[in-house]
């Protein structure tokens, strides 16, 4: 599976999780779990060098 197809599948899954959580009017804990799932999905899709760039950006943003 090429990377663009992998990314499209990940975005479809993210959209589905967002739509379900919005319609279900999730509690805070459930919403947190969904956000963790989105984060884990993104980690699987992104390559290591991209994750390092994101970590650097988060570090800069925290300052």
XYZ file of C-alpha atoms in Angstrom:
63
model
C 0.000 0.000 0.000
C 1.487 3.347 -1.001
C 1.752 6.223 1.461
C -1.015 8.342 -0.092
C -3.476 5.451 0.170
C -2.380 4.840 3.756
C -2.950 8.512 4.557
C -6.421 8.502 2.975
C -7.442 5.463 5.026
C -6.173 7.152 8.209
C -8.118 10.331 7.420
C -11.282 8.331 6.784
C -10.881 6.649 10.187
C -10.264 10.004 11.888
C -13.346 11.502 10.246
C -15.449 8.534 11.345
C -14.252 8.823 14.952
C -14.971 12.558 14.954
C -18.449 12.105 13.481
C -19.371 9.356 15.937
C -18.075 11.271 18.961
C -19.933 14.426 17.911
C -23.234 12.639 17.318
C -22.959 10.518 20.460
C -22.314 13.583 22.640
C -19.427 11.832 24.352
C -18.407 12.435 27.934
C -15.013 14.026 28.573
C -13.338 10.677 29.303
C -14.706 9.128 26.136
C -13.595 12.120 24.091
C -10.115 11.803 25.591
C -10.024 8.135 24.542
C -11.018 9.061 20.987
C -8.294 11.694 20.815
C -5.766 9.091 22.001
C -6.938 6.787 19.204
C -6.465 9.589 16.661
C -2.982 10.270 18.008
C -2.001 6.587 17.842
C -3.357 6.335 14.309
C -1.329 9.364 13.257
C 1.796 7.848 14.814
C 1.345 4.709 12.723
C 0.888 6.707 9.517
C 3.687 9.208 9.988
C 7.231 8.138 9.370
C 9.856 8.515 12.083
C 11.430 11.661 10.627
C 8.030 13.327 10.405
C 7.355 12.437 14.049
C 10.658 14.054 15.038
C 9.632 17.249 13.232
C 6.291 17.252 15.063
C 8.031 16.724 18.421
C 10.319 19.654 17.641
C 7.340 21.822 16.716
C 5.555 20.870 19.969
C 8.681 21.765 21.943
C 8.910 25.151 20.251
C 5.174 25.762 20.766
C 5.430 25.065 24.498
C 7.972 27.857 24.986
